[in-house]
Amino acid sequence: MPSSHEPSSGRKSTGPALSDHRPKLDDLQRRLFLRKTLSLGAVSMLSGCNLRDGDTVDRVLWAMSRWNDRAQAWLFSQHKLAPVYTEADVTRPFPFNAFYPEDRVPEIDELDYRLEVSGLVTNKRLWSLSDLRQLPQASQITRHVCIEGWSAVGQWSGVPFRNFLERIGADLTARYISFKCADRYYTSLDMATALHPQTILALDFGKDPLPQQYGYPLKLRVPTKLGFKNPKHIAAIVVTNDYPGGYWEDQGYNWFSGL
């Protein structure tokens, strides 16, 4: 394709300008690029490989995982919204999901709970549930998609995460947001997804405060990500430029894991 610095041929064009087709060409390029990416989860299940062994196959799979992350990040758009549903579509009962059985859900006292924030933020105060409920709230009915192959529609309400990050003076140019949870779970998010309008710090499920099994007292709801990127029982949030990994990500799951 000629660059803008190459001399003109001097002939007058009679056909449509290339710029007229630029949006369609860009969309085609993005689709072809996506088709070249490969899901590490699918490959690892088919191969039966343990991604922590450090052999040649593992190194190849880790490289594929990093490539997949970069591809998904390149394709992500803050303007593209996840589908929304009606209350009639809500899955009842909503499934419990965690890396432990339901009888091991942590019990957290509302009066003692304080959310910690640290890293690249200017306001590192502690946040009680009452403090969080005084912030502007948003509600959504969206689909939770689990990497195990099932999905369910739920209704969540809480603080738009972008508003919260702005309130604590977070560096919005930082690369990562890390989450540490009361159930020993941990994960992290890219800043672009953190700022997505549908990403919220959920305080309620349906019309009531989050039940313990669904993440009480605070859960991150990210409808543009796979379910394991939606941490529950959040105790601390860290804004950082250092890659923080995650519970499943450190075992070989794709870090970006967008839908």
PDB file of C-alpha atoms in Angstrom:
ATOM      1  CA  MET A   1       0.000   0.000   0.000  1.00  0.00           C
ATOM      2  CA  PRO A   2       1.546   3.398  -0.987  1.00  0.00           C
ATOM      3  CA  SER A   3       2.485   5.649   1.905  1.00  0.00           C
ATOM      4  CA  SER A   4       1.431   9.277   2.197  1.00  0.00           C
ATOM      5  CA  HIS A   5       5.017  10.282   1.370  1.00  0.00           C
ATOM      6  CA  GLU A   6       5.123   8.662  -2.069  1.00  0.00           C
ATOM      7  CA  PRO A   7       4.640  10.972  -5.098  1.00  0.00           C
ATOM      8  CA  SER A   8       1.281  11.055  -6.837  1.00  0.00           C
ATOM      9  CA  SER A   9       0.984   9.480 -10.302  1.00  0.00           C
ATOM     10  CA  GLY A  10      -0.789  12.603 -11.541  1.00  0.00           C
ATOM     11  CA  ARG A  11      -3.839  10.613 -12.712  1.00  0.00           C
ATOM     12  CA  LYS A  12      -7.273  11.577 -11.460  1.00  0.00           C
ATOM     13  CA  SER A  13      -9.035   8.764  -9.642  1.00  0.00           C
ATOM     14  CA  THR A  14     -12.497   7.905 -10.866  1.00  0.00           C
ATOM     15  CA  GLY A  15     -13.276   5.142  -8.348  1.00  0.00           C
ATOM     16  CA  PRO A  16     -14.108   5.327  -4.647  1.00  0.00           C
ATOM     17  CA  ALA A  17     -11.372   6.577  -2.335  1.00  0.00           C
ATOM     18  CA  LEU A  18      -9.571   4.007  -0.195  1.00  0.00           C
ATOM     19  CA  SER A  19     -10.530   6.013   2.868  1.00  0.00           C
ATOM     20  CA  ASP A  20     -14.168   5.243   2.126  1.00  0.00           C
ATOM     21  CA  HIS A  21     -13.469   1.589   2.850  1.00  0.00           C
ATOM     22  CA  ARG A  22     -11.033   2.075   5.735  1.00  0.00           C
ATOM     23  CA  PRO A  23     -13.513   1.063   8.507  1.00  0.00           C
ATOM     24  CA  LYS A  24     -14.354  -2.206   6.735  1.00  0.00           C
ATOM     25  CA  LEU A  25     -10.693  -2.941   6.013  1.00  0.00           C
ATOM     26  CA  ASP A  26      -9.738  -2.284   9.634  1.00  0.00           C
ATOM     27  CA  ASP A  27     -12.533  -4.563  10.834  1.00  0.00           C
ATOM     28  CA  LEU A  28     -11.407  -7.312   8.449  1.00  0.00           C
ATOM     29  CA  GLN A  29      -7.838  -6.960   9.645  1.00  0.00           C
ATOM     30  CA  ARG A  30      -8.933  -7.278  13.281  1.00  0.00           C
ATOM     31  CA  ARG A  31     -10.979 -10.404  12.514  1.00  0.00           C
ATOM     32  CA  LEU A  32      -8.102 -12.057  10.657  1.00  0.00           C
ATOM     33  CA  PHE A  33      -5.753 -11.169  13.488  1.00  0.00           C
ATOM     34  CA  LEU A  34      -8.103 -12.737  16.036  1.00  0.00           C
ATOM     35  CA  ARG A  35      -8.402 -15.948  14.017  1.00  0.00           C
ATOM     36  CA  LYS A  36      -4.619 -16.317  14.172  1.00  0.00           C
ATOM     37  CA  THR A  37      -4.661 -16.289  17.993  1.00  0.00           C
ATOM     38  CA  LEU A  38      -4.969 -19.516  19.939  1.00  0.00           C
ATOM     39  CA  SER A  39      -6.616 -20.267  23.269  1.00  0.00           C
ATOM     40  CA  LEU A  40      -4.062 -21.587  25.729  1.00  0.00           C
ATOM     41  CA  GLY A  41      -6.805 -23.181  27.786  1.00  0.00           C
ATOM     42  CA  ALA A  42      -7.969 -25.306  24.855  1.00  0.00           C
ATOM     43  CA  VAL A  43      -4.446 -26.318  23.889  1.00  0.00           C
ATOM     44  CA  SER A  44      -3.410 -27.191  27.423  1.00  0.00           C
ATOM     45  CA  MET A  45      -6.484 -29.371  27.931  1.00  0.00           C
ATOM     46  CA  LEU A  46      -5.909 -31.193  24.658  1.00  0.00           C
ATOM     47  CA  SER A  47      -2.220 -31.737  25.300  1.00  0.00           C
ATOM     48  CA  GLY A  48      -2.533 -32.647  28.973  1.00  0.00           C
ATOM     49  CA  CYS A  49       0.525 -30.509  29.678  1.00  0.00           C
ATOM     50  CA  ASN A  50       1.390 -29.112  33.076  1.00  0.00           C
ATOM     51  CA  LEU A  51       2.389 -25.508  32.416  1.00  0.00           C
ATOM     52  CA  ARG A  52       4.686 -25.414  35.419  1.00  0.00           C
ATOM     53  CA  ASP A  53       7.077 -28.188  34.348  1.00  0.00           C
ATOM     54  CA  GLY A  54       9.389 -25.865  32.433  1.00  0.00           C
ATOM     55  CA  ASP A  55      10.017 -28.212  29.505  1.00  0.00           C
ATOM     56  CA  THR A  56      10.031 -27.152  25.864  1.00  0.00           C
ATOM     57  CA  VAL A  57       6.304 -27.676  25.351  1.00  0.00           C
ATOM     58  CA  ASP A  58       5.556 -25.601  28.436  1.00  0.00           C
ATOM     59  CA  ARG A  59       7.690 -22.732  27.168  1.00  0.00           C
ATOM     60  CA  VAL A  60       5.869 -22.814  23.852  1.00  0.00           C
ATOM     61  CA  LEU A  61       2.486 -22.776  25.595  1.00  0.00           C
ATOM     62  CA  TRP A  62       3.505 -19.881  27.830  1.00  0.00           C
ATOM     63  CA  ALA A  63       4.608 -17.957  24.746  1.00  0.00           C
ATOM     64  CA  MET A  64       1.251 -18.712  23.128  1.00  0.00           C
ATOM     65  CA  SER A  65      -0.480 -17.493  26.282  1.00  0.00           C
ATOM     66  CA  ARG A  66       1.378 -14.172  26.189  1.00  0.00           C
ATOM     67  CA  TRP A  67       0.540 -13.843  22.473  1.00  0.00           C
ATOM     68  CA  ASN A  68      -3.120 -14.536  23.209  1.00  0.00           C
ATOM     69  CA  ASP A  69      -3.126 -11.897  25.946  1.00  0.00           C
ATOM     70  CA  ARG A  70      -1.638  -9.285  23.618  1.00  0.00           C
ATOM     71  CA  ALA A  71      -4.136 -10.164  20.878  1.00  0.00           C
ATOM     72  CA  GLN A  72      -7.130  -9.859  23.184  1.00  0.00           C
ATOM     73  CA  ALA A  73      -5.850  -6.598  24.662  1.00  0.00           C
ATOM     74  CA  TRP A  74      -5.422  -5.192  21.144  1.00  0.00           C
ATOM     75  CA  LEU A  75      -8.991  -6.129  20.230  1.00  0.00           C
ATOM     76  CA  PHE A  76     -10.579  -4.870  23.472  1.00  0.00           C
ATOM     77  CA  SER A  77     -12.728  -1.747  23.229  1.00  0.00           C
ATOM     78  CA  GLN A  78     -14.052   0.299  26.137  1.00  0.00           C
ATOM     79  CA  HIS A  79     -16.978   1.255  23.907  1.00  0.00           C
ATOM     80  CA  LYS A  80     -18.191  -2.310  23.320  1.00  0.00           C
ATOM     81  CA  LEU A  81     -20.696  -3.377  25.965  1.00  0.00           C
ATOM     82  CA  ALA A  82     -21.501  -6.883  27.130  1.00  0.00           C
ATOM     83  CA  PRO A  83     -25.108  -7.984  26.459  1.00  0.00           C
ATOM     84  CA  VAL A  84     -27.650  -7.016  29.122  1.00  0.00           C
ATOM     85  CA  TYR A  85     -30.754  -8.960  30.102  1.00  0.00           C
ATOM     86  CA  THR A  86     -34.057  -8.577  31.963  1.00  0.00           C
ATOM     87  CA  GLU A  87     -34.968  -9.764  35.455  1.00  0.00           C
ATOM     88  CA  ALA A  88     -36.919 -12.605  33.847  1.00  0.00           C
ATOM     89  CA  ASP A  89     -33.630 -13.931  32.435  1.00  0.00           C
ATOM     90  CA  VAL A  90     -31.867 -14.185  35.810  1.00  0.00           C
ATOM     91  CA  THR A  91     -30.700 -17.723  36.600  1.00  0.00           C
ATOM     92  CA  ARG A  92     -32.330 -19.056  39.768  1.00  0.00           C
ATOM     93  CA  PRO A  93     -30.635 -20.339  41.746  1.00  0.00           C
ATOM     94  CA  PHE A  94     -27.410 -18.723  40.619  1.00  0.00           C
ATOM     95  CA  PRO A  95     -24.558 -21.292  40.756  1.00  0.00           C
ATOM     96  CA  PHE A  96     -21.878 -21.163  43.431  1.00  0.00           C
ATOM     97  CA  ASN A  97     -18.353 -21.104  42.004  1.00  0.00           C
ATOM     98  CA  ALA A  98     -14.981 -21.058  43.761  1.00  0.00           C
ATOM     99  CA  PHE A  99     -11.804 -23.105  44.107  1.00  0.00           C
ATOM    100  CA  TYR A 100     -13.158 -24.547  47.374  1.00  0.00           C
ATOM    101  CA  PRO A 101     -16.483 -26.087  48.521  1.00  0.00           C
ATOM    102  CA  GLU A 102     -19.371 -23.850  49.550  1.00  0.00           C
ATOM    103  CA  ASP A 103     -19.066 -24.736  53.239  1.00  0.00           C
ATOM    104  CA  ARG A 104     -15.662 -23.015  53.292  1.00  0.00           C
ATOM    105  CA  VAL A 105     -16.949 -19.579  52.253  1.00  0.00           C
ATOM    106  CA  PRO A 106     -15.299 -16.987  54.548  1.00  0.00           C
ATOM    107  CA  GLU A 107     -17.415 -15.287  57.202  1.00  0.00           C
ATOM    108  CA  ILE A 108     -16.755 -11.542  57.325  1.00  0.00           C
ATOM    109  CA  ASP A 109     -18.110  -9.149  59.938  1.00  0.00           C
ATOM    110  CA  GLU A 110     -19.601  -6.036  58.329  1.00  0.00           C
ATOM    111  CA  LEU A 111     -18.593  -3.846  61.281  1.00  0.00           C
ATOM    112  CA  ASP A 112     -14.952  -4.945  61.068  1.00  0.00           C
ATOM    113  CA  TYR A 113     -14.664  -4.850  57.278  1.00  0.00           C
ATOM    114  CA  ARG A 114     -12.365  -2.257  55.732  1.00  0.00           C
ATOM    115  CA  LEU A 115     -11.265  -2.199  52.095  1.00  0.00           C
ATOM    116  CA  GLU A 116      -7.576  -1.355  51.722  1.00  0.00           C
ATOM    117  CA  VAL A 117      -6.230   0.580  48.726  1.00  0.00           C
ATOM    118  CA  SER A 118      -2.552   1.018  47.971  1.00  0.00           C
ATOM    119  CA  GLY A 119       0.003   1.439  45.208  1.00  0.00           C
ATOM    120  CA  LEU A 120      -0.278   4.257  42.690  1.00  0.00           C
ATOM    121  CA  VAL A 121      -3.089   6.128  44.457  1.00  0.00           C
ATOM    122  CA  THR A 122      -3.116   9.465  46.283  1.00  0.00           C
ATOM    123  CA  ASN A 123      -5.848   8.636  48.837  1.00  0.00           C
ATOM    124  CA  LYS A 124      -4.991   5.457  50.755  1.00  0.00           C
ATOM    125  CA  ARG A 125      -7.779   5.665  53.326  1.00  0.00           C
ATOM    126  CA  LEU A 126      -9.695   2.570  54.412  1.00  0.00           C
ATOM    127  CA  TRP A 127     -13.244   2.096  53.090  1.00  0.00           C
ATOM    128  CA  SER A 128     -16.120   0.644  55.103  1.00  0.00           C
ATOM    129  CA  LEU A 129     -19.216  -0.809  53.462  1.00  0.00           C
ATOM    130  CA  SER A 130     -21.127   2.269  54.554  1.00  0.00           C
ATOM    131  CA  ASP A 131     -18.561   4.476  52.800  1.00  0.00           C
ATOM    132  CA  LEU A 132     -18.908   2.482  49.595  1.00  0.00           C
ATOM    133  CA  ARG A 133     -22.702   2.643  49.673  1.00  0.00           C
ATOM    134  CA  GLN A 134     -22.573   6.427  49.852  1.00  0.00           C
ATOM    135  CA  LEU A 135     -20.917   6.565  46.429  1.00  0.00           C
ATOM    136  CA  PRO A 136     -22.989   6.652  43.185  1.00  0.00           C
ATOM    137  CA  GLN A 137     -24.372   3.204  42.386  1.00  0.00           C
ATOM    138  CA  ALA A 138     -25.135   1.357  39.150  1.00  0.00           C
ATOM    139  CA  SER A 139     -27.008  -1.870  38.412  1.00  0.00           C
ATOM    140  CA  GLN A 140     -26.649  -4.454  35.656  1.00  0.00           C
ATOM    141  CA  ILE A 141     -28.110  -7.781  34.593  1.00  0.00           C
ATOM    142  CA  THR A 142     -25.351  -9.575  32.725  1.00  0.00           C
ATOM    143  CA  ARG A 143     -24.058 -13.067  32.029  1.00  0.00           C
ATOM    144  CA  HIS A 144     -21.314 -14.707  34.074  1.00  0.00           C
ATOM    145  CA  VAL A 145     -19.317 -17.027  31.796  1.00  0.00           C
ATOM    146  CA  CYS A 146     -17.247 -19.710  33.508  1.00  0.00           C
ATOM    147  CA  ILE A 147     -14.149 -21.190  31.882  1.00  0.00           C
ATOM    148  CA  GLU A 148     -15.541 -24.631  32.842  1.00  0.00           C
ATOM    149  CA  GLY A 149     -18.183 -24.241  30.142  1.00  0.00           C
ATOM    150  CA  TRP A 150     -21.310 -23.049  31.953  1.00  0.00           C
ATOM    151  CA  SER A 151     -22.872 -19.592  32.191  1.00  0.00           C
ATOM    152  CA  ALA A 152     -25.570 -17.890  34.252  1.00  0.00           C
ATOM    153  CA  VAL A 153     -27.327 -14.532  34.247  1.00  0.00           C
ATOM    154  CA  GLY A 154     -27.273 -12.487  37.445  1.00  0.00           C
ATOM    155  CA  GLN A 155     -28.184  -9.030  38.684  1.00  0.00           C
ATOM    156  CA  TRP A 156     -25.494  -7.005  40.437  1.00  0.00           C
ATOM    157  CA  SER A 157     -25.430  -3.468  41.810  1.00  0.00           C
ATOM    158  CA  GLY A 158     -22.581  -1.390  43.155  1.00  0.00           C
ATOM    159  CA  VAL A 159     -20.026   1.327  42.541  1.00  0.00           C
ATOM    160  CA  PRO A 160     -18.797   1.868  38.970  1.00  0.00           C
ATOM    161  CA  PHE A 161     -15.137   0.940  39.309  1.00  0.00           C
ATOM    162  CA  ARG A 162     -13.922   3.897  37.267  1.00  0.00           C
ATOM    163  CA  ASN A 163     -15.660   6.263  39.690  1.00  0.00           C
ATOM    164  CA  PHE A 164     -13.997   4.543  42.624  1.00  0.00           C
ATOM    165  CA  LEU A 165     -10.543   4.713  41.026  1.00  0.00           C
ATOM    166  CA  GLU A 166     -11.036   8.405  40.351  1.00  0.00           C
ATOM    167  CA  ARG A 167     -12.214   8.930  43.945  1.00  0.00           C
ATOM    168  CA  ILE A 168      -9.038   7.403  45.411  1.00  0.00           C
ATOM    169  CA  GLY A 169      -6.826   9.328  43.000  1.00  0.00           C
ATOM    170  CA  ALA A 170      -5.573   6.245  41.171  1.00  0.00           C
ATOM    171  CA  ASP A 171      -3.045   6.683  38.386  1.00  0.00           C
ATOM    172  CA  LEU A 172      -5.278   5.824  35.446  1.00  0.00           C
ATOM    173  CA  THR A 173      -2.233   5.358  33.218  1.00  0.00           C
ATOM    174  CA  ALA A 174      -0.992   2.476  35.398  1.00  0.00           C
ATOM    175  CA  ARG A 175      -1.005  -0.958  33.780  1.00  0.00           C
ATOM    176  CA  TYR A 176      -2.657  -3.188  36.361  1.00  0.00           C
ATOM    177  CA  ILE A 177      -5.163  -3.410  39.191  1.00  0.00           C
ATOM    178  CA  SER A 178      -4.497  -6.220  41.668  1.00  0.00           C
ATOM    179  CA  PHE A 179      -7.120  -7.738  43.997  1.00  0.00           C
ATOM    180  CA  LYS A 180      -6.463  -9.640  47.218  1.00  0.00           C
ATOM    181  CA  CYS A 181      -9.399 -11.490  48.737  1.00  0.00           C
ATOM    182  CA  ALA A 182     -10.438 -12.807  52.151  1.00  0.00           C
ATOM    183  CA  ASP A 183     -10.690 -16.361  50.765  1.00  0.00           C
ATOM    184  CA  ARG A 184      -6.989 -16.326  49.735  1.00  0.00           C
ATOM    185  CA  TYR A 185      -7.911 -15.766  46.108  1.00  0.00           C
ATOM    186  CA  TYR A 186      -6.075 -13.131  44.099  1.00  0.00           C
ATOM    187  CA  THR A 187      -6.234 -11.891  40.531  1.00  0.00           C
ATOM    188  CA  SER A 188      -5.531  -8.784  38.466  1.00  0.00           C
ATOM    189  CA  LEU A 189      -7.019  -6.673  35.707  1.00  0.00           C
ATOM    190  CA  ASP A 190      -5.759  -4.443  32.920  1.00  0.00           C
ATOM    191  CA  MET A 191      -6.509  -0.747  33.369  1.00  0.00           C
ATOM    192  CA  ALA A 192      -8.589  -0.522  30.182  1.00  0.00           C
ATOM    193  CA  THR A 193     -11.008  -3.141  31.500  1.00  0.00           C
ATOM    194  CA  ALA A 194     -11.028  -1.543  34.952  1.00  0.00           C
ATOM    195  CA  LEU A 195     -12.254   1.684  33.327  1.00  0.00           C
ATOM    196  CA  HIS A 196     -14.919  -0.053  31.234  1.00  0.00           C
ATOM    197  CA  PRO A 197     -18.386   1.377  32.053  1.00  0.00           C
ATOM    198  CA  GLN A 198     -19.779  -2.054  33.019  1.00  0.00           C
ATOM    199  CA  THR A 199     -17.021  -2.913  35.504  1.00  0.00           C
ATOM    200  CA  ILE A 200     -18.413  -2.387  39.016  1.00  0.00           C
ATOM    201  CA  LEU A 201     -17.573  -3.056  42.648  1.00  0.00           C
ATOM    202  CA  ALA A 202     -20.709  -5.051  43.426  1.00  0.00           C
ATOM    203  CA  LEU A 203     -22.330  -4.695  46.850  1.00  0.00           C
ATOM    204  CA  ASP A 204     -25.696  -6.277  46.046  1.00  0.00           C
ATOM    205  CA  PHE A 205     -26.973  -9.349  44.245  1.00  0.00           C
ATOM    206  CA  GLY A 206     -30.549  -8.969  43.089  1.00  0.00           C
ATOM    207  CA  LYS A 207     -32.308  -6.641  45.530  1.00  0.00           C
ATOM    208  CA  ASP A 208     -30.251  -7.633  48.584  1.00  0.00           C
ATOM    209  CA  PRO A 209     -26.679  -7.332  49.874  1.00  0.00           C
ATOM    210  CA  LEU A 210     -24.326  -9.926  48.403  1.00  0.00           C
ATOM    211  CA  PRO A 211     -24.854 -13.316  50.042  1.00  0.00           C
ATOM    212  CA  GLN A 212     -21.706 -14.895  51.453  1.00  0.00           C
ATOM    213  CA  GLN A 213     -21.541 -17.532  48.719  1.00  0.00           C
ATOM    214  CA  TYR A 214     -21.669 -14.841  46.009  1.00  0.00           C
ATOM    215  CA  GLY A 215     -18.855 -12.705  47.355  1.00  0.00           C
ATOM    216  CA  TYR A 216     -19.949 -10.799  50.476  1.00  0.00           C
ATOM    217  CA  PRO A 217     -19.111  -8.084  51.241  1.00  0.00           C
ATOM    218  CA  LEU A 218     -17.568  -6.921  47.954  1.00  0.00           C
ATOM    219  CA  LYS A 219     -17.157  -8.503  44.535  1.00  0.00           C
ATOM    220  CA  LEU A 220     -15.761  -7.182  41.271  1.00  0.00           C
ATOM    221  CA  ARG A 221     -18.246  -7.659  38.460  1.00  0.00           C
ATOM    222  CA  VAL A 222     -16.584  -7.648  35.015  1.00  0.00           C
ATOM    223  CA  PRO A 223     -19.032  -8.861  32.338  1.00  0.00           C
ATOM    224  CA  THR A 224     -16.384  -8.483  29.623  1.00  0.00           C
ATOM    225  CA  LYS A 225     -14.162 -11.132  31.268  1.00  0.00           C
ATOM    226  CA  LEU A 226     -14.361 -14.827  32.095  1.00  0.00           C
ATOM    227  CA  GLY A 227     -15.704 -15.615  35.548  1.00  0.00           C
ATOM    228  CA  PHE A 228     -12.386 -16.233  37.282  1.00  0.00           C
ATOM    229  CA  LYS A 229     -11.477 -12.570  36.616  1.00  0.00           C
ATOM    230  CA  ASN A 230     -14.401 -11.546  38.895  1.00  0.00           C
ATOM    231  CA  PRO A 231     -12.891 -11.797  42.413  1.00  0.00           C
ATOM    232  CA  LYS A 232     -15.113 -12.148  45.488  1.00  0.00           C
ATOM    233  CA  HIS A 233     -14.665 -11.161  49.148  1.00  0.00           C
ATOM    234  CA  ILE A 234     -12.291  -8.364  48.083  1.00  0.00           C
ATOM    235  CA  ALA A 235     -10.093  -7.143  50.928  1.00  0.00           C
ATOM    236  CA  ALA A 236      -7.459  -5.051  49.150  1.00  0.00           C
ATOM    237  CA  ILE A 237      -6.938  -3.266  45.831  1.00  0.00           C
ATOM    238  CA  VAL A 238      -3.506  -2.327  44.510  1.00  0.00           C
ATOM    239  CA  VAL A 239      -2.796  -0.064  41.507  1.00  0.00           C
ATOM    240  CA  THR A 240       0.559  -0.981  40.018  1.00  0.00           C
ATOM    241  CA  ASN A 241       2.795  -1.154  36.958  1.00  0.00           C
ATOM    242  CA  ASP A 242       4.301  -4.464  38.116  1.00  0.00           C
ATOM    243  CA  TYR A 243       2.636  -7.576  36.728  1.00  0.00           C
ATOM    244  CA  PRO A 244       0.728  -9.133  39.679  1.00  0.00           C
ATOM    245  CA  GLY A 245      -0.456 -12.420  38.143  1.00  0.00           C
ATOM    246  CA  GLY A 246      -3.352 -14.298  39.710  1.00  0.00           C
ATOM    247  CA  TYR A 247      -4.380 -17.551  41.380  1.00  0.00           C
ATOM    248  CA  TRP A 248      -5.353 -19.281  38.123  1.00  0.00           C
ATOM    249  CA  GLU A 249      -3.206 -17.139  35.852  1.00  0.00           C
ATOM    250  CA  ASP A 250      -0.082 -18.361  37.663  1.00  0.00           C
ATOM    251  CA  GLN A 251      -1.175 -21.911  36.831  1.00  0.00           C
ATOM    252  CA  GLY A 252      -1.431 -21.289  33.111  1.00  0.00           C
ATOM    253  CA  TYR A 253      -4.781 -19.620  32.465  1.00  0.00           C
ATOM    254  CA  ASN A 254      -4.716 -16.710  30.028  1.00  0.00           C
ATOM    255  CA  TRP A 255      -4.252 -13.510  31.974  1.00  0.00           C
ATOM    256  CA  PHE A 256      -6.432 -11.233  29.830  1.00  0.00           C
ATOM    257  CA  SER A 257      -9.295 -13.761  29.468  1.00  0.00           C
ATOM    258  CA  GLY A 258     -11.702 -11.413  27.718  1.00  0.00           C
ATOM    259  CA  LEU A 259     -15.003 -12.442  26.146  1.00  0.00           C
TER     260      LEU A 259
END
